[in-house]
Coordinates of C-alpha atoms and ligand atoms in Angstrom, one line a residue:
Chain A
M1 CA 0.0 0.0 0.0
N2 CA 1.4 3.3 -1.1
I3 CA -0.7 6.3 -0.3
K4 CA 0.5 9.6 -1.7
K5 CA 1.6 12.4 0.5
I6 CA -0.1 15.5 -0.8
M7 CA 1.1 18.1 1.7
H8 CA 4.2 18.4 3.8
V9 CA 4.4 21.2 6.3
E10 CA 7.5 22.2 8.0
N11 CA 8.1 24.8 10.8
L12 CA 5.1 26.8 9.6
T13 CA 4.9 30.0 11.6
H14 CA 2.8 33.1 11.5
F15 CA 3.0 36.3 13.6
Y16 CA 0.6 39.2 13.5
G17 CA 3.1 41.9 14.5
N18 CA 4.4 40.6 17.9
Q19 CA 1.4 38.4 18.4
I20 CA 1.9 34.7 17.7
G21 CA -0.7 33.3 15.3
C22 CA 0.9 29.8 15.0
K23 CA 4.4 28.6 15.5
G24 CA 6.6 25.7 14.4
I25 CA 3.9 23.6 12.9
N26 CA 4.9 20.3 11.3
F27 CA 2.8 17.6 9.7
D28 CA 2.1 15.5 6.6
L29 CA -1.2 15.0 4.9
Y30 CA -1.9 11.9 2.8
K31 CA -4.4 11.5 0.1
G32 CA -7.8 10.7 1.4
E33 CA -7.0 11.7 5.0
I34 CA -9.3 13.9 7.0
L35 CA -7.3 16.0 9.5
G36 CA -9.0 17.8 12.4
I37 CA -7.5 20.8 14.1
V38 CA -8.8 21.4 17.6
G39 CA -7.9 23.7 20.5
E40 CA -9.3 26.5 22.5
S41 CA -10.3 29.9 21.1
G42 CA -7.3 31.9 20.1
S43 CA -5.0 28.9 19.9
G44 CA -4.2 29.6 16.2
K45 CA -6.4 27.1 14.4
S46 CA -7.8 29.6 11.8
T47 CA -4.4 31.2 11.4
L48 CA -2.9 27.8 10.5
L49 CA -5.7 26.9 8.2
K50 CA -5.4 30.2 6.4
C51 CA -1.6 29.7 6.0
L52 CA -2.3 26.3 4.5
S53 CA -5.0 27.4 2.1
G54 CA -3.0 30.4 0.9
E55 CA -5.3 33.0 2.4
I56 CA -2.4 34.5 4.3
S57 CA 1.3 34.3 3.7
P58 CA 3.0 32.9 6.7
S59 CA 6.0 34.6 8.3
A60 CA 8.2 31.5 8.0
G61 CA 8.1 27.8 7.2
K62 CA 7.6 25.5 4.2
I63 CA 4.6 23.9 2.5
N64 CA 5.3 21.3 -0.1
I65 CA 2.3 20.2 -2.1
S66 CA 2.1 17.3 -4.5
L67 CA -1.0 17.3 -6.7
D68 CA -2.4 14.9 -9.2
Q69 CA -0.6 16.8 -11.9
G70 CA 2.7 18.5 -11.6
G71 CA 4.9 16.8 -9.0
V72 CA 6.0 18.3 -5.8
K73 CA 5.8 22.1 -5.5
D74 CA 7.0 24.6 -3.0
F75 CA 3.6 26.3 -2.4
L76 CA 4.9 29.4 -0.7
S77 CA 7.2 30.3 -3.5
L78 CA 4.8 29.8 -6.3
P79 CA 4.2 33.0 -8.4
E80 CA 1.1 34.7 -7.0
Q81 CA -0.9 34.0 -10.1
E82 CA -0.2 30.3 -10.0
K83 CA -1.2 30.2 -6.3
R84 CA -4.5 31.9 -7.1
Q85 CA -5.2 29.5 -9.9
L86 CA -4.5 26.6 -7.7
M87 CA -6.7 27.9 -4.9
R88 CA -9.5 28.5 -7.4
S89 CA -9.4 25.2 -9.1
M90 CA -7.8 22.6 -6.8
W91 CA -8.4 23.9 -3.3
G92 CA -11.9 24.0 -1.9
I93 CA -12.4 26.4 1.0
V94 CA -15.6 26.2 2.9
H95 CA -16.1 29.4 5.0
Q96 CA -17.8 29.5 8.3
N97 CA -20.2 32.1 7.0
P98 CA -21.7 30.7 3.8
R99 CA -22.1 34.2 2.5
D100 CA -18.3 34.6 2.3
G101 CA -18.2 31.6 0.0
L102 CA -21.3 32.2 -2.1
N103 CA -22.1 34.6 -4.8
L104 CA -25.3 36.1 -3.6
R105 CA -26.2 37.7 -6.9
I106 CA -26.6 34.4 -8.8
S107 CA -28.8 31.4 -8.3
A108 CA -27.9 28.2 -6.4
G109 CA -27.3 26.4 -9.7
G110 CA -25.2 29.4 -10.8
N111 CA -23.0 29.2 -7.7
I112 CA -22.2 25.5 -8.4
A113 CA -21.7 26.1 -12.1
E114 CA -19.4 29.1 -11.4
R115 CA -17.0 26.9 -9.5
L116 CA -17.2 24.1 -12.1
L117 CA -16.4 26.7 -14.9
N118 CA -13.1 27.4 -13.1
V119 CA -12.1 23.8 -13.8
S120 CA -13.2 24.3 -17.4
E121 CA -16.5 22.5 -17.6
K122 CA -18.6 24.4 -20.0
N123 CA -21.5 22.2 -21.1
Y124 CA -24.8 23.7 -19.9
S125 CA -26.8 20.6 -19.3
F126 CA -23.8 19.0 -17.6
L127 CA -23.5 22.0 -15.3
R128 CA -27.2 22.0 -14.5
N129 CA -27.3 18.2 -13.8
T130 CA -24.2 18.4 -11.7
G131 CA -25.8 21.2 -9.7
K132 CA -28.9 19.2 -9.1
Y133 CA -27.0 16.1 -8.2
W134 CA -24.9 17.9 -5.6
M135 CA -27.9 19.7 -4.1
E136 CA -29.5 16.3 -3.6
K137 CA -26.3 14.9 -2.2
T138 CA -26.2 17.6 0.4
E139 CA -29.9 17.0 1.0
M140 CA -31.3 20.1 -0.6
D141 CA -34.4 20.2 -2.7
S142 CA -32.9 20.3 -6.3
D143 CA -36.2 22.0 -7.6
R144 CA -34.9 25.1 -5.9
I145 CA -31.8 25.3 -8.1
D146 CA -32.9 28.6 -9.7
E147 CA -33.4 30.4 -6.3
F148 CA -30.9 32.8 -5.0
P149 CA -28.8 32.0 -1.9
L150 CA -30.6 34.7 0.3
S151 CA -33.9 32.9 -0.1
F152 CA -32.4 29.9 1.8
S153 CA -32.0 29.4 5.5
G154 CA -28.5 29.6 7.0
G155 CA -28.3 25.8 7.1
M156 CA -29.3 25.5 3.5
Q157 CA -26.8 28.2 2.5
Q158 CA -24.1 26.2 4.2
R159 CA -25.3 23.1 2.3
L160 CA -25.1 25.1 -0.9
Q161 CA -21.6 26.2 -0.2
I162 CA -20.5 22.6 0.5
S163 CA -22.2 21.5 -2.8
K164 CA -20.4 24.2 -4.6
I165 CA -17.0 23.2 -3.2
L166 CA -17.3 19.5 -3.5
S167 CA -18.9 19.4 -6.9
S168 CA -15.6 20.4 -8.5
N169 CA -13.8 17.5 -6.9
P170 CA -11.1 19.6 -5.2
Q171 CA -7.8 17.9 -4.2
I172 CA -7.9 19.4 -0.7
V173 CA -10.9 20.8 1.1
F174 CA -10.4 23.3 3.9
M175 CA -13.2 23.9 6.4
D176 CA -13.2 26.3 9.3
E177 CA -16.0 25.6 11.8
P178 CA -18.4 24.8 8.9
T179 CA -21.4 24.7 11.2
G180 CA -20.3 27.3 13.7
G181 CA -23.0 29.8 13.0
L182 CA -25.9 27.4 13.0
D183 CA -28.4 25.9 15.3
V184 CA -27.3 22.8 17.1
S185 CA -29.9 20.6 15.4
V186 CA -29.0 22.0 12.0
Q187 CA -25.3 21.5 12.8
A188 CA -25.8 17.8 13.5
K189 CA -27.7 17.2 10.2
I190 CA -25.1 19.0 8.2
L191 CA -22.3 17.1 9.8
D192 CA -24.1 13.9 9.0
T193 CA -24.2 15.0 5.4
I194 CA -20.6 15.9 5.3
K195 CA -19.7 12.5 6.9
S196 CA -21.7 10.5 4.5
I197 CA -20.3 12.4 1.5
V198 CA -16.7 12.2 2.5
R199 CA -17.1 8.4 3.1
D200 CA -18.0 7.9 -0.5
I201 CA -15.9 10.3 -2.4
N202 CA -12.6 9.9 -0.8
V203 CA -11.8 13.6 -0.3
T204 CA -8.8 14.9 1.5
M205 CA -9.8 17.5 4.0
I206 CA -8.5 19.7 6.8
I207 CA -11.3 20.8 9.2
V208 CA -11.1 23.2 12.1
T209 CA -13.6 22.7 14.9
H210 CA -13.9 22.9 18.7
D211 CA -16.4 20.1 18.7
L212 CA -14.9 16.8 19.8
A213 CA -18.0 14.8 18.9
V214 CA -17.6 16.0 15.3
V215 CA -13.9 15.3 15.4
R216 CA -14.5 11.7 16.6
F217 CA -16.8 10.7 13.8
L218 CA -15.4 12.8 11.0
T219 CA -11.6 12.9 11.2
D220 CA -8.8 10.4 10.9
K221 CA -6.1 12.3 12.7
L222 CA -5.8 15.4 14.9
L223 CA -3.6 18.3 15.6
V224 CA -4.3 19.7 19.1
M225 CA -3.3 23.3 19.4
K226 CA -2.6 25.6 22.4
D227 CA -1.1 29.1 22.3
G228 CA -0.1 28.8 18.7
I229 CA 1.7 25.5 18.8
V230 CA 0.7 21.9 18.3
V231 CA 0.9 20.1 21.6
E232 CA -0.3 16.7 20.5
T233 CA -0.9 14.9 17.2
G234 CA -2.0 11.4 16.3
L235 CA -4.8 9.0 15.2
T236 CA -8.1 10.7 16.3
D237 CA -9.4 7.9 18.6
R238 CA -6.0 7.5 20.2
V239 CA -5.7 11.2 20.9
L240 CA -9.2 11.3 22.4
D241 CA -9.1 8.1 24.4
D242 CA -5.4 8.1 25.5
P243 CA -4.4 11.7 25.5
Q244 CA -0.7 12.2 26.4
H245 CA -0.4 16.0 26.8
S246 CA -1.9 17.8 29.9
Y247 CA -3.8 20.2 27.7
T248 CA -5.4 17.3 25.6
Q249 CA -6.3 15.6 28.9
L250 CA -8.1 18.7 30.0
L251 CA -9.8 19.1 26.7
T252 CA -11.1 15.5 26.6
S253 CA -12.1 15.4 30.3
S254 CA -14.0 18.7 30.2
I255 CA -16.6 17.5 27.7
L256 CA -19.3 14.9 27.8
Q257 CA -17.9 11.6 26.7
V258 CA -18.4 11.1 23.0
Chain B
M1 CA 3.5 -18.7 12.0
K2 CA 4.0 -15.6 14.2
I3 CA 1.3 -13.0 13.6
I4 CA 1.6 -10.7 16.6
E5 CA 4.7 -9.9 18.7
L6 CA 5.0 -7.7 21.8
K7 CA 8.5 -6.5 22.7
N8 CA 9.2 -4.9 26.0
V9 CA 5.8 -3.3 26.1
N10 CA 5.1 -1.0 29.0
K11 CA 2.0 1.0 29.7
K12 CA 1.5 3.7 32.2
F13 CA -1.0 6.6 32.4
I14 CA 0.2 10.0 33.6
L15 CA -2.7 12.0 34.8
H16 CA -1.3 15.5 34.4
N17 CA -4.4 17.3 35.7
Q18 CA -4.6 15.0 38.8
K19 CA -1.3 16.1 40.4
G20 CA 0.7 14.2 37.8
T21 CA -0.5 10.8 39.3
V22 CA 1.2 7.9 37.5
L23 CA -0.7 4.7 37.0
N24 CA 1.7 1.9 36.1
V25 CA -0.5 -0.7 34.5
L26 CA 1.5 -3.2 32.5
K27 CA 5.2 -3.8 32.4
N28 CA 7.7 -5.8 30.3
I29 CA 5.3 -7.7 28.1
N30 CA 7.2 -9.9 25.8
L31 CA 5.2 -12.5 23.9
E32 CA 4.3 -13.9 20.5
I33 CA 1.0 -15.1 19.2
K34 CA 0.7 -17.5 16.3
T35 CA -1.8 -17.6 13.4
G36 CA -5.0 -19.4 14.4
E37 CA -4.4 -19.2 18.2
C38 CA -7.3 -18.2 20.4
I39 CA -5.9 -16.4 23.4
A40 CA -7.8 -15.5 26.5
L41 CA -6.6 -12.5 28.6
V42 CA -7.2 -13.2 32.2
G43 CA -6.7 -11.3 35.5
K44 CA -8.7 -9.4 38.0
S45 CA -10.7 -6.3 37.2
G46 CA -8.5 -3.3 36.6
I47 CA -5.4 -5.3 35.8
G48 CA -5.3 -4.0 32.2
K49 CA -7.0 -6.5 30.0
S50 CA -8.9 -3.8 28.0
T51 CA -5.8 -1.7 28.0
F52 CA -3.9 -4.6 26.4
L53 CA -6.5 -5.0 23.6
K54 CA -6.7 -1.3 23.0
M55 CA -2.9 -1.1 22.6
L56 CA -3.1 -3.9 20.0
Y57 CA -5.7 -1.8 18.1
G58 CA -3.6 1.4 18.2
N59 CA -6.3 3.0 20.4
Y60 CA -3.9 3.3 23.3
L61 CA -0.3 4.2 22.9
P62 CA 2.3 1.9 24.7
S63 CA 4.6 4.0 26.9
S64 CA 7.4 2.1 25.4
G65 CA 8.1 -1.1 23.4
E66 CA 6.9 -2.5 20.1
I67 CA 3.7 -4.1 19.0
N68 CA 4.4 -5.8 15.7
F69 CA 1.9 -7.4 13.3
Y70 CA 3.2 -9.7 10.6
N71 CA 1.1 -9.5 7.4
N72 CA 3.1 -9.5 4.3
N73 CA 5.6 -7.3 6.0
K74 CA 6.1 -6.3 9.6
I75 CA 4.3 -3.3 11.0
N76 CA 4.8 -1.8 14.5
I77 CA 1.4 -0.2 15.4
A78 CA 3.1 1.8 18.1
N79 CA 5.0 3.9 15.7
S80 CA 3.1 3.8 12.5
L81 CA 1.5 6.6 10.5
E82 CA -2.1 7.2 11.0
H83 CA -3.2 6.0 7.5
Q84 CA -1.2 2.8 8.0
I85 CA -3.1 2.1 11.2
I86 CA -6.4 2.9 9.6
N87 CA -5.5 0.5 6.8
L88 CA -4.5 -2.2 9.2
R89 CA -7.9 -1.7 10.9
K90 CA -9.7 -1.8 7.7
Y91 CA -8.4 -5.1 6.4
F92 CA -6.5 -6.9 9.1
I93 CA -7.6 -6.3 12.6
G94 CA -11.2 -6.3 13.8
Y95 CA -12.1 -5.0 17.3
V96 CA -15.3 -5.5 19.2
S97 CA -15.3 -3.0 22.0
Q98 CA -17.3 -3.5 25.2
F99 CA -19.8 -0.9 24.2
L100 CA -21.2 -0.1 20.8
R101 CA -20.1 3.4 19.5
V102 CA -21.8 4.5 16.3
L103 CA -23.0 7.6 14.5
P104 CA -26.5 8.7 15.5
R105 CA -29.2 8.0 12.9
V106 CA -27.4 5.3 10.9
P107 CA -29.5 2.2 10.5
T108 CA -28.3 -1.1 11.8
I109 CA -28.1 -2.7 8.4
E110 CA -26.0 0.1 7.1
I111 CA -23.6 -0.2 10.0
V112 CA -23.0 -3.8 9.2
S113 CA -22.8 -3.2 5.5
D114 CA -20.3 -0.5 6.0
T115 CA -17.7 -3.0 7.2
L116 CA -18.0 -4.9 3.9
K117 CA -17.9 -1.7 1.9
Q118 CA -14.8 -0.6 3.7
Q119 CA -13.2 -3.9 2.8
S120 CA -14.4 -3.6 -0.8
L121 CA -16.3 -6.9 -0.3
F122 CA -19.8 -5.5 -0.8
D123 CA -21.5 -7.2 -3.7
E124 CA -24.9 -8.4 -4.8
H125 CA -24.8 -11.3 -2.3
S126 CA -23.8 -9.2 0.7
L127 CA -27.3 -8.1 1.8
I128 CA -28.4 -11.7 2.0
K129 CA -25.4 -12.5 4.1
I130 CA -25.9 -9.6 6.4
K131 CA -29.5 -10.4 7.0
K132 CA -28.7 -13.9 7.7
L133 CA -26.1 -12.9 10.3
L134 CA -28.4 -10.4 11.9
S135 CA -31.1 -13.1 12.1
E136 CA -28.8 -15.6 13.6
L137 CA -27.9 -13.1 16.2
N138 CA -31.6 -12.7 16.9
I139 CA -31.8 -9.1 15.8
Q140 CA -35.3 -9.0 14.4
E141 CA -36.1 -7.8 10.9
S142 CA -38.1 -4.9 12.2
M143 CA -35.0 -3.4 13.8
W144 CA -32.7 -3.6 10.8
N145 CA -33.6 -0.1 9.6
L146 CA -33.4 1.5 13.0
S147 CA -30.3 3.0 14.6
P148 CA -29.1 0.6 17.3
L149 CA -28.5 3.5 19.7
T150 CA -31.9 2.9 21.4
F151 CA -31.5 -0.9 21.5
S152 CA -31.1 -2.9 24.7
G153 CA -27.6 -3.6 26.0
G154 CA -27.6 -7.2 24.7
E155 CA -29.0 -6.1 21.3
Q156 CA -26.3 -3.4 21.0
Q157 CA -23.7 -5.9 21.8
R158 CA -25.0 -8.3 19.1
V159 CA -25.0 -5.5 16.5
N160 CA -21.5 -4.6 17.6
L161 CA -20.5 -8.2 17.0
A162 CA -22.3 -8.4 13.7
K163 CA -20.5 -5.3 12.5
T164 CA -17.1 -7.0 13.0
L165 CA -17.9 -10.6 12.4
I166 CA -19.3 -9.9 8.9
G167 CA -15.8 -8.7 7.9
N168 CA -12.9 -10.7 6.7
Y169 CA -10.2 -10.0 9.3
S170 CA -7.1 -12.0 10.1
I171 CA -7.2 -11.0 13.7
L172 CA -10.1 -10.4 16.0
L173 CA -9.9 -8.5 19.4
L174 CA -13.0 -9.2 21.5
D175 CA -13.6 -7.4 24.7
E176 CA -16.1 -9.4 26.7
P177 CA -18.2 -10.3 23.7
T178 CA -20.7 -12.3 25.6
A179 CA -21.0 -10.2 28.8
S180 CA -24.5 -8.9 28.4
L181 CA -26.0 -11.9 26.5
D182 CA -28.5 -14.6 27.7
D183 CA -27.4 -18.2 27.5
I184 CA -29.0 -18.8 24.0
N185 CA -27.3 -15.8 22.4
K186 CA -24.1 -16.7 24.2
S187 CA -23.9 -20.1 22.7
I188 CA -24.7 -18.6 19.3
V189 CA -21.8 -16.2 19.5
I190 CA -19.5 -18.9 20.8
D191 CA -20.4 -21.0 17.7
M192 CA -19.6 -18.0 15.5
I193 CA -16.2 -17.5 17.2
K194 CA -15.5 -21.2 16.6
S195 CA -16.2 -21.0 13.0
K196 CA -13.8 -18.0 12.7
L197 CA -11.2 -20.2 14.3
K198 CA -11.8 -22.9 11.8
K199 CA -10.9 -20.3 9.1
D200 CA -7.6 -19.8 10.9
V201 CA -8.5 -16.3 12.2
T202 CA -6.4 -15.4 15.2
I203 CA -8.5 -14.3 18.2
I204 CA -7.7 -12.5 21.5
V205 CA -10.6 -12.4 23.8
I206 CA -11.5 -11.2 27.2
V207 CA -14.0 -13.5 28.7
H208 CA -14.7 -14.1 32.4
D209 CA -16.5 -17.4 32.1
K210 CA -14.0 -20.2 32.5
K211 CA -16.3 -22.7 30.8
I212 CA -16.3 -20.6 27.7
R213 CA -12.6 -20.2 27.8
N214 CA -12.1 -23.9 28.0
E215 CA -14.4 -24.4 25.1
I216 CA -12.8 -22.0 22.6
C217 CA -9.3 -20.9 23.8
T218 CA -6.0 -22.5 23.0
R219 CA -4.1 -20.5 25.6
E220 CA -4.5 -18.2 28.5
I221 CA -2.3 -15.2 29.2
N222 CA -2.6 -14.1 32.8
L223 CA -1.7 -10.5 33.0
E224 CA -0.7 -10.8 36.6
K225 CA 2.9 -11.4 35.6
Y226 CA 3.0 -8.0 33.9
I227 CA 2.0 -6.1 37.0
P228 CA 4.7 -3.6 37.7
N229 CA 6.2 -4.4 41.1
D230 CA 6.0 -0.8 42.4
N231 CA 2.1 -1.1 42.5
Ligands
ATP301 N1 -5.7 39.6 11.9 C1 -5.2 39.5 13.1 N2 -4.4 40.5 13.6 C2 -3.9 40.4 14.8 N3 -4.0 39.2 15.6 C3 -4.7 38.3 15.1 C4 -5.4 38.3 13.8 N4 -6.1 37.2 13.6 C5 -5.9 36.4 14.7 N5 -5.0 37.1 15.6 C6 -4.6 36.5 16.9 O1 -3.8 35.3 16.7 C7 -4.2 34.3 17.6 C8 -4.7 33.1 17.0 O2 -6.0 33.4 16.4 P1 -6.9 32.4 15.5 O3 -7.9 33.2 14.9 O4 -6.0 31.7 14.6 O5 -7.4 31.5 16.7 P2 -8.5 30.3 16.6 O6 -7.8 29.1 17.2 O7 -9.0 30.2 15.2 O8 -9.6 30.8 17.6 P3 -11.2 30.6 17.5 O9 -11.5 29.2 18.0 O10 -11.7 31.6 18.5 O11 -11.7 30.9 16.1 C9 -5.1 35.0 18.6 O12 -4.4 35.5 19.7 C10 -5.7 36.1 17.8 O13 -6.1 37.2 18.6
ATP302 N1 -7.6 6.2 29.2 C1 -7.2 5.9 30.5 N2 -6.7 6.9 31.2 C2 -6.3 6.7 32.5 N3 -6.3 5.4 33.1 C3 -6.8 4.4 32.4 C4 -7.3 4.6 31.1 N4 -7.8 3.4 30.6 C5 -7.6 2.5 31.6 N5 -7.0 3.1 32.7 C6 -6.6 2.5 33.9 O1 -5.8 1.3 33.6 C7 -6.1 0.3 34.5 C8 -6.5 -0.9 33.7 O2 -7.8 -0.7 33.1 P1 -8.5 -1.8 32.1 O3 -9.8 -1.1 31.7 O4 -7.5 -2.2 31.1 O5 -8.8 -3.0 33.1 P2 -9.5 -4.4 32.8 O6 -8.6 -5.5 33.2 O7 -10.0 -4.4 31.5 O8 -10.7 -4.4 33.9 P3 -12.2 -4.9 33.8 O9 -12.1 -6.4 34.0 O10 -12.9 -4.3 35.0 O11 -12.8 -4.5 32.5 C9 -7.2 0.8 35.4 O12 -6.6 1.3 36.6 C10 -7.8 1.9 34.7 O13 -8.3 2.9 35.5
MG303 MG1 -10.9 30.5 14.3
MG304 MG1 -12.0 -4.3 30.6

């Protein structure tokens, strides 16, 4: 068995002025893995995710990526244009607030199509069918494909954003608290949806969340962060059931058993 | 043929938030298990039987030592990459925990099917096989499309067993598989374990009932000899 390493991160560090965002982060991500990043508020989870996805340029460190085409590349020293192109077509970023990831001026179907157009799919009926297919897959009513995002509830907008991202089959999906702004009952259903989809399409994903129940059933491995650094890493159930670091022990004991 | 090997395995828990209390649980485990053996882990409550199984499954991390599995090559689960452990769990080692842990809202039949899907063994005959297994384990047809989370303790345990026994694993780790079962279901499960042994599956089981151990096990490992002397 030889699974491809698609991301190699070394000593990744980001400061906001004197303020540590994240520091000395190292890990590898293999194809098909789902990596969870957990830790308390302010521990640097979003900062790390943004460095990885190219939304911010880290102060130091290295990110090597190896995509389906093109061999190993030093992500941080790619020309800006190539970086943008990669993020548009091969990365999928699911924002916490769906409005940040959706184009509110075009229909649901248009939103999905817009993303597919970036990966050069131009056939109209294909675009429409794919839109419907993904709406159904994320448990939306595909008859509402011509409605605009603002006519949907927050939970549906989030489903639409997820459809939009997953439809183009990105090589890495980044999610930062994808259900953070939603009702608890809606959260659970969306996470169910995400779980069932990632099980059958073999996506590679990095997801930030503070919810250990989510982490347990969604992720394969974990980074536990505190004060900008990673204090523990490993197989998800191992980290949760036999935590080694004092902070992880605190984190796992302070929640209801999941 | 050697299939599992423990070398100098130690396990302690350091409870950082309880004044750094150290629980020394198991020490200096050196042993080998051969293909097709059925090993019973014995010892009093709290000695570390479940801990032993969980280390074999990669769920607990040994404090030191190696836990090697011999498949085509040797793999030490104590220092393998996450995806290697996940792969080992998918195809090679099945584990039945003491309590069922599944996603909410997933129907019983899907939980059992999922094992075969993971192993890429799901085909047009699978549903018949799954239904047969569930029936043999006395899980009634009316329950197949329900989530097992509201089932009784014994029913949950049988679903937990079905989920693993349907798969094609070389090694099975069973933590008190018959504990909450009545006599009829107990003997059904024992027969299923025996038929796995006939197929040369290697089994490590925690079972308190001496009669059952005598019936299925080829060897007992008493964990008493691995109690650290400073306890
Ligand atoms: N744009 C910014 N400018 C200055 N400091 C920032 C900025 N963004 C984040 N920080 C600081 O960096 C640290 C890490 O923040 P980050 O947003 O990565 O945390 P987080 O783990 O995502 O927290 P949360 O769970 O609350 O979202 C915090 O101390 C935060 O105040
Ligand atoms: N995750 C953990 N963190 C801290 N201590 C633990 C953990 N898991 C087990 N222990 C401790 O390790 C010791 C062995 O526990 P284990 O559950 O392995 O015993 P057992 O032999 O299976 O007992 P029983 O027959 O009662 O099930 C106990 O003292 C237990 O409290
Ligand atoms: Mg954040
Ligand atoms: Mg036990």
